[in-house]
mmCIF file of C-alpha atoms (C1' of nucleotides) in Angstrom:
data_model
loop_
_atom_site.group_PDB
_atom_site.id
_atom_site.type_symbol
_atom_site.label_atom_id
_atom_site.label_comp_id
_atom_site.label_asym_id
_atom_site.label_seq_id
_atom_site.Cartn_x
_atom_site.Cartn_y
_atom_site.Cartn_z
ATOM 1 C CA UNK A 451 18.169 26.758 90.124
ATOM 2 C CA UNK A 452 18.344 28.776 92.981
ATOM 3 C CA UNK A 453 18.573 27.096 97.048
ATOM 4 C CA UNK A 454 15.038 26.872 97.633
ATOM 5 C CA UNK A 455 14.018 25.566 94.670
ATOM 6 C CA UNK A 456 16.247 23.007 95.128
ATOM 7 C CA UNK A 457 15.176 21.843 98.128
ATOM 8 C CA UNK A 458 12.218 21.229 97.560
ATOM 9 C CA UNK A 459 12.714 19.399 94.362
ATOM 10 C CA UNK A 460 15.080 17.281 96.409
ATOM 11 C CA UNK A 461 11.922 16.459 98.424
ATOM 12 C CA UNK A 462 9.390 16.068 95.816
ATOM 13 C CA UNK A 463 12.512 13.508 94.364
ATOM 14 C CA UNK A 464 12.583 11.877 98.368
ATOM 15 C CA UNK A 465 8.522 11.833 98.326
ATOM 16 C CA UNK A 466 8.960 9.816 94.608
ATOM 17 C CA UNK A 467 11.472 7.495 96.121
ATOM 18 C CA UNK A 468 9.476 6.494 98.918
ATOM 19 C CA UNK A 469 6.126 5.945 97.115
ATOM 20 C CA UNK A 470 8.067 3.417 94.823
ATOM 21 C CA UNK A 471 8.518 1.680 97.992
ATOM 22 C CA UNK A 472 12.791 3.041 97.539
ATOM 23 C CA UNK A 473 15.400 4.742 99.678
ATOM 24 C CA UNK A 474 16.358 8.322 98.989
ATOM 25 C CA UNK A 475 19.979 7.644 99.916
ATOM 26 C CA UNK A 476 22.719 10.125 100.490
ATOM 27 C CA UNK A 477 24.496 8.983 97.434
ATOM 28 C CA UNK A 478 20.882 9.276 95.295
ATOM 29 C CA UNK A 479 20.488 12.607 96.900
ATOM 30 C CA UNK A 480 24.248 13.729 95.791
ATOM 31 C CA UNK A 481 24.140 12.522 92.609
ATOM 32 C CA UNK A 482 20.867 13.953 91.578
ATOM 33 C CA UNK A 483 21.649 17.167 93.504
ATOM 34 C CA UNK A 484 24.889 17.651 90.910
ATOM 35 C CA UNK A 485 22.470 16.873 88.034
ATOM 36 C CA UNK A 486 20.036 19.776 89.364
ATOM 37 C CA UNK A 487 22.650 22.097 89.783
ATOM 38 C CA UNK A 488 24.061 21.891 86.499
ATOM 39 C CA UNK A 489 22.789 22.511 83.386
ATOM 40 C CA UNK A 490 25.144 20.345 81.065
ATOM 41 C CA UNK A 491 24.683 16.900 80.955
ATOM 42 C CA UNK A 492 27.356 14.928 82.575
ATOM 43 C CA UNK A 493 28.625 11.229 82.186
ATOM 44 C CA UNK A 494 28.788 8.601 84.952
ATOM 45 C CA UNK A 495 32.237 9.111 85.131
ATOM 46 C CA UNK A 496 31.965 12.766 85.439
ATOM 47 C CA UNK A 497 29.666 12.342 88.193
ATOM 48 C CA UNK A 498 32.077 10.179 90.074
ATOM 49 C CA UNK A 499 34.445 13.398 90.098
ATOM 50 C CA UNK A 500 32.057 15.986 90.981
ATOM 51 C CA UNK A 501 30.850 13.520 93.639
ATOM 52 C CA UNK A 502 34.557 13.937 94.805
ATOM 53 C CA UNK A 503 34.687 17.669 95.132
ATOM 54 C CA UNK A 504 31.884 18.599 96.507
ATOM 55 C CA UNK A 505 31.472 15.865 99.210
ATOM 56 C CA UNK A 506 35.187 15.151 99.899
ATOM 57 C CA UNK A 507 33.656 11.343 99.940
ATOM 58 C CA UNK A 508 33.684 9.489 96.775
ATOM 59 C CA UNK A 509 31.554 6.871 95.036
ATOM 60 C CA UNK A 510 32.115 3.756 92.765
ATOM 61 C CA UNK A 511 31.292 4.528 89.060
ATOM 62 C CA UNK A 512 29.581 0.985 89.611
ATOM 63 C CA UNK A 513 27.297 2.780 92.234
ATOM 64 C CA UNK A 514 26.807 6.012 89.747
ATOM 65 C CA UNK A 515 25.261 3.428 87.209
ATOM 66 C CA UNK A 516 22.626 1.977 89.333
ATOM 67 C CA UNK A 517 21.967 5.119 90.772
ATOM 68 C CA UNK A 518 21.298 6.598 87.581
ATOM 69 C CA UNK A 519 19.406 3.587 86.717
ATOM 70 C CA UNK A 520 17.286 3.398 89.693
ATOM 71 C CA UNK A 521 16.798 7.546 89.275
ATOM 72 C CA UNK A 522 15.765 6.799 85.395
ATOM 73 C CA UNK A 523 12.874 3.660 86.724
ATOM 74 C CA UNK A 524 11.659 6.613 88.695
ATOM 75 C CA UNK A 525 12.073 9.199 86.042
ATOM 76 C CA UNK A 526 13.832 11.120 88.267
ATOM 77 C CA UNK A 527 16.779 11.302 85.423
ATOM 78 C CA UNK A 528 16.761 10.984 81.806
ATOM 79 C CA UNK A 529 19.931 9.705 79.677
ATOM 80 C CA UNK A 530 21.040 11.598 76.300
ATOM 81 C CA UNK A 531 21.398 8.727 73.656
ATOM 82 C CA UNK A 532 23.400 11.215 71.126
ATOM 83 C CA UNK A 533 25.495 11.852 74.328
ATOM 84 C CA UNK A 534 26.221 8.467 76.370
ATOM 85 C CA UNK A 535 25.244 11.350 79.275
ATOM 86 C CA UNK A 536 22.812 12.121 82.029
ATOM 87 C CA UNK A 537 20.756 14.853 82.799
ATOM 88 C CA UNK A 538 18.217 15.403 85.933
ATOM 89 C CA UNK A 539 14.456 15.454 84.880
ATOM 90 C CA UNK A 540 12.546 18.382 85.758
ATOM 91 C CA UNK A 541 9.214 17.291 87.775
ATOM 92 C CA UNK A 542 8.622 20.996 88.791
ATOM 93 C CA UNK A 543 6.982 21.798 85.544
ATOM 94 C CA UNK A 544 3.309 20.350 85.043
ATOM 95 C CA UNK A 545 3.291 17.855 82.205
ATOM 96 C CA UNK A 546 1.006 15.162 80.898
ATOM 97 C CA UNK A 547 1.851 11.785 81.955
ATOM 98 C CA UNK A 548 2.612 10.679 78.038
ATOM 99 C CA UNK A 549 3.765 13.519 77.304
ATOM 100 C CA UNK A 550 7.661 13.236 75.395
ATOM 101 C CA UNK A 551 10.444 15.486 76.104
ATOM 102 C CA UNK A 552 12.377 17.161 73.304
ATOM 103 C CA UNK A 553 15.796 17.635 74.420
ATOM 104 C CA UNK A 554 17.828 20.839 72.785
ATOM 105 C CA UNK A 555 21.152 19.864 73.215
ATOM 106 C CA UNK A 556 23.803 22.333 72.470
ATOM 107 C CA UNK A 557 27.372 21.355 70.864
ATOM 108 C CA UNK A 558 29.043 24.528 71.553
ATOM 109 C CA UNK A 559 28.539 24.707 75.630
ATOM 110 C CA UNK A 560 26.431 21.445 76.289
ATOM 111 C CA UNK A 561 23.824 23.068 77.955
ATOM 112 C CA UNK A 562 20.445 21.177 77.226
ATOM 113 C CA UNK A 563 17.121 22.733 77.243
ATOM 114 C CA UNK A 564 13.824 21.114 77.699
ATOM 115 C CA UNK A 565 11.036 21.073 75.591
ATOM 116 C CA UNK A 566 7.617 18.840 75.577
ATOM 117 C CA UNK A 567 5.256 17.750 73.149
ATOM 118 C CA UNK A 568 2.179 15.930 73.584
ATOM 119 C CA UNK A 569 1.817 12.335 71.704
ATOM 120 C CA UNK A 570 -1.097 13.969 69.734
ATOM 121 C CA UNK A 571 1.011 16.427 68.734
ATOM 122 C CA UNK A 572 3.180 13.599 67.441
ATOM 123 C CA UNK A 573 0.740 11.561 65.737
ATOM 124 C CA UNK A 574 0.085 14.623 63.755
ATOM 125 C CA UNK A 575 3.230 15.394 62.492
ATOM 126 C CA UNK A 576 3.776 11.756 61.413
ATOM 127 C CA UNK A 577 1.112 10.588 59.464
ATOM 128 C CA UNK A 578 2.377 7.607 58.419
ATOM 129 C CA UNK A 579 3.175 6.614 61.492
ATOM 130 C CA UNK A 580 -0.438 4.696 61.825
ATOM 131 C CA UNK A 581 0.187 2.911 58.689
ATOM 132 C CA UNK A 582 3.181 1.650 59.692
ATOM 133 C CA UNK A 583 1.350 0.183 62.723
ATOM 134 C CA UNK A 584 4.488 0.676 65.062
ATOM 135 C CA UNK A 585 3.750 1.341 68.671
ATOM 136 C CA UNK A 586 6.016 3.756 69.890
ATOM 137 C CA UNK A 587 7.551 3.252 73.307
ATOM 138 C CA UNK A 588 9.506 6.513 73.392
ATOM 139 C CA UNK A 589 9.588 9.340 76.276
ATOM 140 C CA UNK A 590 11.963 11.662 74.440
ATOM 141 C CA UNK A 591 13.719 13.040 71.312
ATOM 142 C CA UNK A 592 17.391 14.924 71.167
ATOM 143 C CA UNK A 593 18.480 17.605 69.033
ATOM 144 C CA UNK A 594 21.483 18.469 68.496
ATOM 145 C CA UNK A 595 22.567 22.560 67.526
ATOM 146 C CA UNK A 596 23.306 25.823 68.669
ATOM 147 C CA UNK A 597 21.841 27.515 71.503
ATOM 148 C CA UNK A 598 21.198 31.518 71.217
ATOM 149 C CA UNK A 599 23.629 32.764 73.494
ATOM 150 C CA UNK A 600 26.213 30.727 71.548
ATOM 151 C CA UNK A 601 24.654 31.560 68.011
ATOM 152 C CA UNK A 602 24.977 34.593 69.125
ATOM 153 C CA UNK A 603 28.794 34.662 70.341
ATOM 154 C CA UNK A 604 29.594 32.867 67.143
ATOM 155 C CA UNK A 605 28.430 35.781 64.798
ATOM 156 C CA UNK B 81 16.135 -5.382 48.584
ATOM 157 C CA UNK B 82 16.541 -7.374 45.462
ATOM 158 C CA UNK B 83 19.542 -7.993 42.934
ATOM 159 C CA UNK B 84 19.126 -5.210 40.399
ATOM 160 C CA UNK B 85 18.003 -2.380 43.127
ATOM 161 C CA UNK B 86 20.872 -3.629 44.965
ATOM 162 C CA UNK B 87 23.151 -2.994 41.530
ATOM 163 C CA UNK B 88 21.818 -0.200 40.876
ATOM 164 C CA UNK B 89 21.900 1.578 44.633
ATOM 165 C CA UNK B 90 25.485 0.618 45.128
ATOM 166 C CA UNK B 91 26.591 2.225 41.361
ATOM 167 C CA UNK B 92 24.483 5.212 42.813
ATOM 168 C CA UNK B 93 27.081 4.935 45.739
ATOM 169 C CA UNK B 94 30.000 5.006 43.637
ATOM 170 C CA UNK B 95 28.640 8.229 42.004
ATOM 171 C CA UNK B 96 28.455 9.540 45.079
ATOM 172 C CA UNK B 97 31.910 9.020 46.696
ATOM 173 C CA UNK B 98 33.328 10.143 42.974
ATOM 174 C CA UNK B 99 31.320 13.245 43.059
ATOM 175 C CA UNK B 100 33.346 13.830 46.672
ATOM 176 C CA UNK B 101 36.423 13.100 45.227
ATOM 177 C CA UNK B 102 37.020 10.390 46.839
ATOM 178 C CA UNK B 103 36.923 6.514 46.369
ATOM 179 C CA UNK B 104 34.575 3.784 46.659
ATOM 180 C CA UNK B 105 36.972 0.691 47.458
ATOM 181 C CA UNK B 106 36.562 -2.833 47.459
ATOM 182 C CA UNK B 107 36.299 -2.481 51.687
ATOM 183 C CA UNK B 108 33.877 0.544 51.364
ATOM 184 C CA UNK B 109 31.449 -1.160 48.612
ATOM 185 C CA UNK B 110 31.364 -4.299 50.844
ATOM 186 C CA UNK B 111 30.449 -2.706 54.012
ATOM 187 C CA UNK B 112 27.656 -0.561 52.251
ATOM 188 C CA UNK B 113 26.675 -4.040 50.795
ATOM 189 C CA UNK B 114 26.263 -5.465 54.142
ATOM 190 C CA UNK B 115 23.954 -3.132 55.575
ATOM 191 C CA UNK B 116 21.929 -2.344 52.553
ATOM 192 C CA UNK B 117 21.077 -6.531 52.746
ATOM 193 C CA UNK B 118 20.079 -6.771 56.143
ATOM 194 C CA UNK B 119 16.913 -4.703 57.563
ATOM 195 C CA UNK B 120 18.907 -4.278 61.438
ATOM 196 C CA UNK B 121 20.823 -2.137 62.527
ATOM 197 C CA UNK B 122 24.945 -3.481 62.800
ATOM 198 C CA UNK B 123 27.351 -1.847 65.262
ATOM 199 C CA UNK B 124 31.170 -1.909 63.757
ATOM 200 C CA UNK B 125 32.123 -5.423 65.594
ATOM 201 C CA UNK B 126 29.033 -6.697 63.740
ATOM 202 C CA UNK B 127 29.950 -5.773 60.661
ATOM 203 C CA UNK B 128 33.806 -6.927 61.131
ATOM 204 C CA UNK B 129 32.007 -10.404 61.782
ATOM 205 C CA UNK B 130 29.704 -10.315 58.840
ATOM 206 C CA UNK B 131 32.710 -8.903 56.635
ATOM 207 C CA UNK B 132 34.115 -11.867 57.079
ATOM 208 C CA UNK B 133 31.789 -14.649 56.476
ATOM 209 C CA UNK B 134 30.999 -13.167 53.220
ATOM 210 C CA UNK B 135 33.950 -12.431 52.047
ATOM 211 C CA UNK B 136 36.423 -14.739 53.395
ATOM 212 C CA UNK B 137 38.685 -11.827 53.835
ATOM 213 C CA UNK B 138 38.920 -9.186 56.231
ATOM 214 C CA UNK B 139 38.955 -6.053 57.750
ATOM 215 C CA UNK B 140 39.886 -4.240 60.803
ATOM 216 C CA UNK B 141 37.732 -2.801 63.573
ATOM 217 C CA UNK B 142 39.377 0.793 62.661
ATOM 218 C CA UNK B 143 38.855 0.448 59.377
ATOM 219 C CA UNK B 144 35.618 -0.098 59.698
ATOM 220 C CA UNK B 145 34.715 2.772 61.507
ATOM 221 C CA UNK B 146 36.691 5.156 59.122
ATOM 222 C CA UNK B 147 34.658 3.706 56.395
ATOM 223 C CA UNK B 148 31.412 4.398 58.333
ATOM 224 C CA UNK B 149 32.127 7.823 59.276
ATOM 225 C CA UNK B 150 33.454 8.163 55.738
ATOM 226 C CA UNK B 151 29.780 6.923 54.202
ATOM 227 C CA UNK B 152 27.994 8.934 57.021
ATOM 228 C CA UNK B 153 30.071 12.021 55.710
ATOM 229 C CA UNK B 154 28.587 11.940 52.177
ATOM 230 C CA UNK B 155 24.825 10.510 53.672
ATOM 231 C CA UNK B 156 24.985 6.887 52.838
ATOM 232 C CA UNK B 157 24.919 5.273 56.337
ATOM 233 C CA UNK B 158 23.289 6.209 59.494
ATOM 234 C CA UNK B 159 24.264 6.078 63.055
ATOM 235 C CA UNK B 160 21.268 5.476 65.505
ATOM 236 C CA UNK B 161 22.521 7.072 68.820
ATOM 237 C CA UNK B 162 20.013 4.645 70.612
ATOM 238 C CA UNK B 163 21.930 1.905 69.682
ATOM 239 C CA UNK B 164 24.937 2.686 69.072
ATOM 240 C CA UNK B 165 24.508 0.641 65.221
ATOM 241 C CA UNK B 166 24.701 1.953 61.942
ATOM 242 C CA UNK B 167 22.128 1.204 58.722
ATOM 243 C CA UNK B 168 22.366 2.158 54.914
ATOM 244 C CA UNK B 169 20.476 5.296 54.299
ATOM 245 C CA UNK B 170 18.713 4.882 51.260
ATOM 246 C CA UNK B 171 19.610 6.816 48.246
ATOM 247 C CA UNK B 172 16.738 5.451 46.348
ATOM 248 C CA UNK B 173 14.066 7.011 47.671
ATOM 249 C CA UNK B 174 13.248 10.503 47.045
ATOM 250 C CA UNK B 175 13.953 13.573 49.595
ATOM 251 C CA UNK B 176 14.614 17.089 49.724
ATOM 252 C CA UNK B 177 17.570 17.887 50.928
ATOM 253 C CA UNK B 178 16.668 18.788 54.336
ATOM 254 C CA UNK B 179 14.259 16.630 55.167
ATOM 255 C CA UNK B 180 14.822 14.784 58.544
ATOM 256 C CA UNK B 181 14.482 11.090 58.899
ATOM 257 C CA UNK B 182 12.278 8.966 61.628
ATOM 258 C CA UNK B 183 13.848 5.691 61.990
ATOM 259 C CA UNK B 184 11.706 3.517 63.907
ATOM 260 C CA UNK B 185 13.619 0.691 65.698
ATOM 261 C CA UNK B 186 11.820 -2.677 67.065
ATOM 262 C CA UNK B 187 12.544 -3.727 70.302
ATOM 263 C CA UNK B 188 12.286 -7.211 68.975
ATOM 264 C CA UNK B 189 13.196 -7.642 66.057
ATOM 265 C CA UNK B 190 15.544 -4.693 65.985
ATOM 266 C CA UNK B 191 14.064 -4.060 62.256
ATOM 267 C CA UNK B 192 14.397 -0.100 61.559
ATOM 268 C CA UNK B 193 11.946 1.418 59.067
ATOM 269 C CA UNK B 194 12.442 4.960 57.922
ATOM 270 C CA UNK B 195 9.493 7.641 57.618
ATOM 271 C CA UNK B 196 10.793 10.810 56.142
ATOM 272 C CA UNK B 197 9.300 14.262 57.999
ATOM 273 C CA UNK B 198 10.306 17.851 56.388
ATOM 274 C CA UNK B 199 11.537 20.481 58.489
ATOM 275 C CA UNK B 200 8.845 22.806 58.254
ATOM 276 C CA UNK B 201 6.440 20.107 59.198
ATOM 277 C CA UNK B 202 9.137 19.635 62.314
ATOM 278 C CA UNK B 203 9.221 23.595 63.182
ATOM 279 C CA UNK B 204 5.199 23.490 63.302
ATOM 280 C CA UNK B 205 5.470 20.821 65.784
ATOM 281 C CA UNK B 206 7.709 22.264 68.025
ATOM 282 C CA UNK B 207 6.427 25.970 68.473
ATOM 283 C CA UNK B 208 8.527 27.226 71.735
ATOM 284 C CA UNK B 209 10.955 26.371 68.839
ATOM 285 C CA UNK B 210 11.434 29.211 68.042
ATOM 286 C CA UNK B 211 11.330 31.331 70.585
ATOM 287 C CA UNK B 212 14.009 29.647 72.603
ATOM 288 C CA UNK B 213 16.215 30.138 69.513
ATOM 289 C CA UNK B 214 17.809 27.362 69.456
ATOM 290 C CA UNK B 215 19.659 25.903 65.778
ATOM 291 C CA UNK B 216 18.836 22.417 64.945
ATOM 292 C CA UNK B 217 21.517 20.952 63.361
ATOM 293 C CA UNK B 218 19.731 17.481 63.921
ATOM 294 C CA UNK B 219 18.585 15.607 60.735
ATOM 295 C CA UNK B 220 17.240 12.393 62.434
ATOM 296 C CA UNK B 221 14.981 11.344 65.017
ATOM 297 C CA UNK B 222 14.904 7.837 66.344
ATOM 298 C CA UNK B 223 11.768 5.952 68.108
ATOM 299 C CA UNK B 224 11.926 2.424 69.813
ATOM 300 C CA UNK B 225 8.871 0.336 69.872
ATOM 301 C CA UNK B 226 7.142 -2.577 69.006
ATOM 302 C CA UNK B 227 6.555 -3.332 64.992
ATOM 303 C CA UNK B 228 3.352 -4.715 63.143
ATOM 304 C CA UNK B 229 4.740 -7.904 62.898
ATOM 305 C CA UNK B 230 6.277 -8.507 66.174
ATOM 306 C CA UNK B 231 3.105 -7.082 68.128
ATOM 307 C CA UNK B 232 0.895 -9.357 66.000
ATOM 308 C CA UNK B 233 3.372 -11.963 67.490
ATOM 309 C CA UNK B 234 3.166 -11.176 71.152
ATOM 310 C CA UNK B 235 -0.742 -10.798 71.403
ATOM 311 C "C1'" DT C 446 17.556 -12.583 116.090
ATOM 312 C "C1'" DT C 447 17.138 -14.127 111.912
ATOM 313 C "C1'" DT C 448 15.592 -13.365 107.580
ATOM 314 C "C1'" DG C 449 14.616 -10.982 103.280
ATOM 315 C "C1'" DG C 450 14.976 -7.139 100.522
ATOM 316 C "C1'" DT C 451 17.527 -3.023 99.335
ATOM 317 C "C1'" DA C 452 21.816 -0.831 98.702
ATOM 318 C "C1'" DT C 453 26.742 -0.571 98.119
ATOM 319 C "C1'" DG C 454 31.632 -2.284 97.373
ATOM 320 C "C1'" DT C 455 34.942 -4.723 94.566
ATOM 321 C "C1'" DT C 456 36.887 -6.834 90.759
ATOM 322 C "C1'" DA C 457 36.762 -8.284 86.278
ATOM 323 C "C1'" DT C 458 35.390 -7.814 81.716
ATOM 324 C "C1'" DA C 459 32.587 -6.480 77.660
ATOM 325 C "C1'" DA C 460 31.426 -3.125 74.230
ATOM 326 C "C1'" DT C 461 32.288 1.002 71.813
ATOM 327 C "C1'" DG C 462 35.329 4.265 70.013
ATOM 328 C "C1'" DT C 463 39.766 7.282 69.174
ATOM 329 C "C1'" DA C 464 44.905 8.315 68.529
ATOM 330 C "C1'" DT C 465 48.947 7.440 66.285
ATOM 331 C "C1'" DC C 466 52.048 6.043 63.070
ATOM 332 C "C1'" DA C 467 53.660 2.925 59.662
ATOM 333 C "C1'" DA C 468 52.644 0.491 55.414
ATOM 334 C "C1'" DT C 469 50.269 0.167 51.166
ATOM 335 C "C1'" DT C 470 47.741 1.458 47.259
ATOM 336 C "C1'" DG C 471 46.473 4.074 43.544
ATOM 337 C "C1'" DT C 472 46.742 8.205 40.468
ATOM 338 C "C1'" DG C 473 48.639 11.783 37.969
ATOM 339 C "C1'" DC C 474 52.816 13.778 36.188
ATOM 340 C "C1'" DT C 475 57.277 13.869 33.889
ATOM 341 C "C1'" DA D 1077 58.609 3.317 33.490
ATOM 342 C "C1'" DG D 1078 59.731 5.985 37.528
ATOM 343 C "C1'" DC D 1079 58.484 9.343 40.859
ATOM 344 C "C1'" DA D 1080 55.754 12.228 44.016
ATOM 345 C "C1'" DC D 1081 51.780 12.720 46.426
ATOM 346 C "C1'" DA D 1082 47.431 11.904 48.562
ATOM 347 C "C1'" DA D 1083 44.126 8.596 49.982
ATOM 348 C "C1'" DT D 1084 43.395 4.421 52.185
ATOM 349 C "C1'" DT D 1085 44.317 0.656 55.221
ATOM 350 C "C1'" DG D 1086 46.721 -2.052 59.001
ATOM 351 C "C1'" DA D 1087 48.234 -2.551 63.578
ATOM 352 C "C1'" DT D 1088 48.830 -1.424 68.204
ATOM 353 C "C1'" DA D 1089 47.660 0.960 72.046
ATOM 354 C "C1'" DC D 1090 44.548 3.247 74.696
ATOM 355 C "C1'" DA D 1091 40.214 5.813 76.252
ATOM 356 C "C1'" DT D 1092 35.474 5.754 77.349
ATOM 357 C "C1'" DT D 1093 31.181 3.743 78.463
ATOM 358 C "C1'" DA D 1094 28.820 0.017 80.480
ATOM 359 C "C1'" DT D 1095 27.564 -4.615 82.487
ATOM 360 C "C1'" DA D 1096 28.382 -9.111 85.095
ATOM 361 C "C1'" DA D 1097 29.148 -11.509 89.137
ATOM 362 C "C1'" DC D 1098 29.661 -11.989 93.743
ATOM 363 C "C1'" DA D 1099 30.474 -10.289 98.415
ATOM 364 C "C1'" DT D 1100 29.182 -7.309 102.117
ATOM 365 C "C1'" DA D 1101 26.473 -3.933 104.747
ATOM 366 C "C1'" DC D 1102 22.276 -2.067 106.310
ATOM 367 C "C1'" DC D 1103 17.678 -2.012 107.892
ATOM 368 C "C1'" DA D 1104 13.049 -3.276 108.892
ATOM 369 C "C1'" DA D 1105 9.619 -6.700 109.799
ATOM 370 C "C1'" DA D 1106 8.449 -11.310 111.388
#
DNA sequence: TTTGGTATGTTATAATGTATCAATTGTGCT
DNA sequence: AGCACAATTGATACATTATAACATACCAAA
């Protein structure tokens, strides 16, 4: 993500903040800005060091949770079950509001890519899914592999 | 799950371990036991409780995880990364062998059911699939929600 | 200026999971 | 039976991830 880009996802992020009626805090800003500039996913406790190199200021990992809580309520972040780790949520790209994400999650160098499906899409490939009569509630799905460039390091 | 299924899932079991060379103990059988009785999911504290109220004996909180990652290694138990709880994966029902599994987790009840999708059905879904090239090594997806039951319930 | 909501700091603790090494058990072999 | 060997389990310590509870700081509106 190059400096511009940035930017002004950093102020799409403020704009989101404030129309929830929210701050868009230095911390927030920080800790989102290390999540946008990376493209691994990182655990609170990772983000509590990289919060200490780059800002020569540091943070509570108490604070990094209910950051990345408050940044989740305002899907701002999304959390990698299969990972216990965090990764910023791309609101650049256009996307249907129920849209799901499908996370590509990489074993060999972490790097997560980001896919999305609509729910029809869904519903289609699970049939049974009606007679089941369960109502879904879920934004996202993980996968866990190889990427190319390692695939392709490996062989 | 009644008596004789039960019998006759956990000798399937047995088979199993013996056909990886290795052993289906007394602690091994019981833990399978547990969560092939219950329809929720159990993290490994859950099951040291439960270990012990049924069998007035007992086992460790390491054993028990060797003994799930042991029955996870040869497919007989689950771990749901949304929960961080394990289920029995059911033998009994019939799958090819790369089939991927949708467990569908209640919010409420915390039942799990398990729909079974094939991978083709999976790649047609996902068509940037390919083309980012990425391996799936995943063979389960997981969806919170509401149930049938529970959402009759609530309304 | 005081009051109410938002945000952060601090400490303690819960929940989940791994590392290590010793002890035990079982199985096959002689 | 006695022995060697691998598989399994026990026990302790520790690492990682996460929440609870309560105090304090900040800031804007009444």
């Amino acid at each position: 993500m190059n400096k511009q880009r940035l930017t002004s996802t950093l102020n799409k992020a403020k704009q989101v903040c404030l129309e929830h009626g929210r701050k868009f805090t230095i911390q927030r800003k920080q800790i989102l800005q290390i999540l946008l500039t990376t493209d691994v996913s990182l655990s609170a406790y990772e983000l509590v060091s990289c919060y200490k190199l780059r800002t020569s200021s540091s943070v509570s990992v108490m604070s990094v949770y209910r950051i990345l809580r408050f940044l989740e309520s305002v899907n701002l972040v999304r959390r990698l079950n299969s990972a216990n780790k965090y990764i910023a949520y791309d609101t650049g790209r256009e996307r249907c509001k129920d849209d799901l994400s499908l996370f590509l999650i990489c074993r060999h160098c972490q790097k997560v890519e980001t896919l999305t499906v609509s729910q029809s899409d869904v519903a289609t490939l699970f049939p049974h899914f009606a007679e089941v009569g369960f109502t879904s509630q879920t934004t996202q799905f993980e996968m866990l592999g190889v990427c190319n460039e390692c695939q392709a390091k490996i062989a």
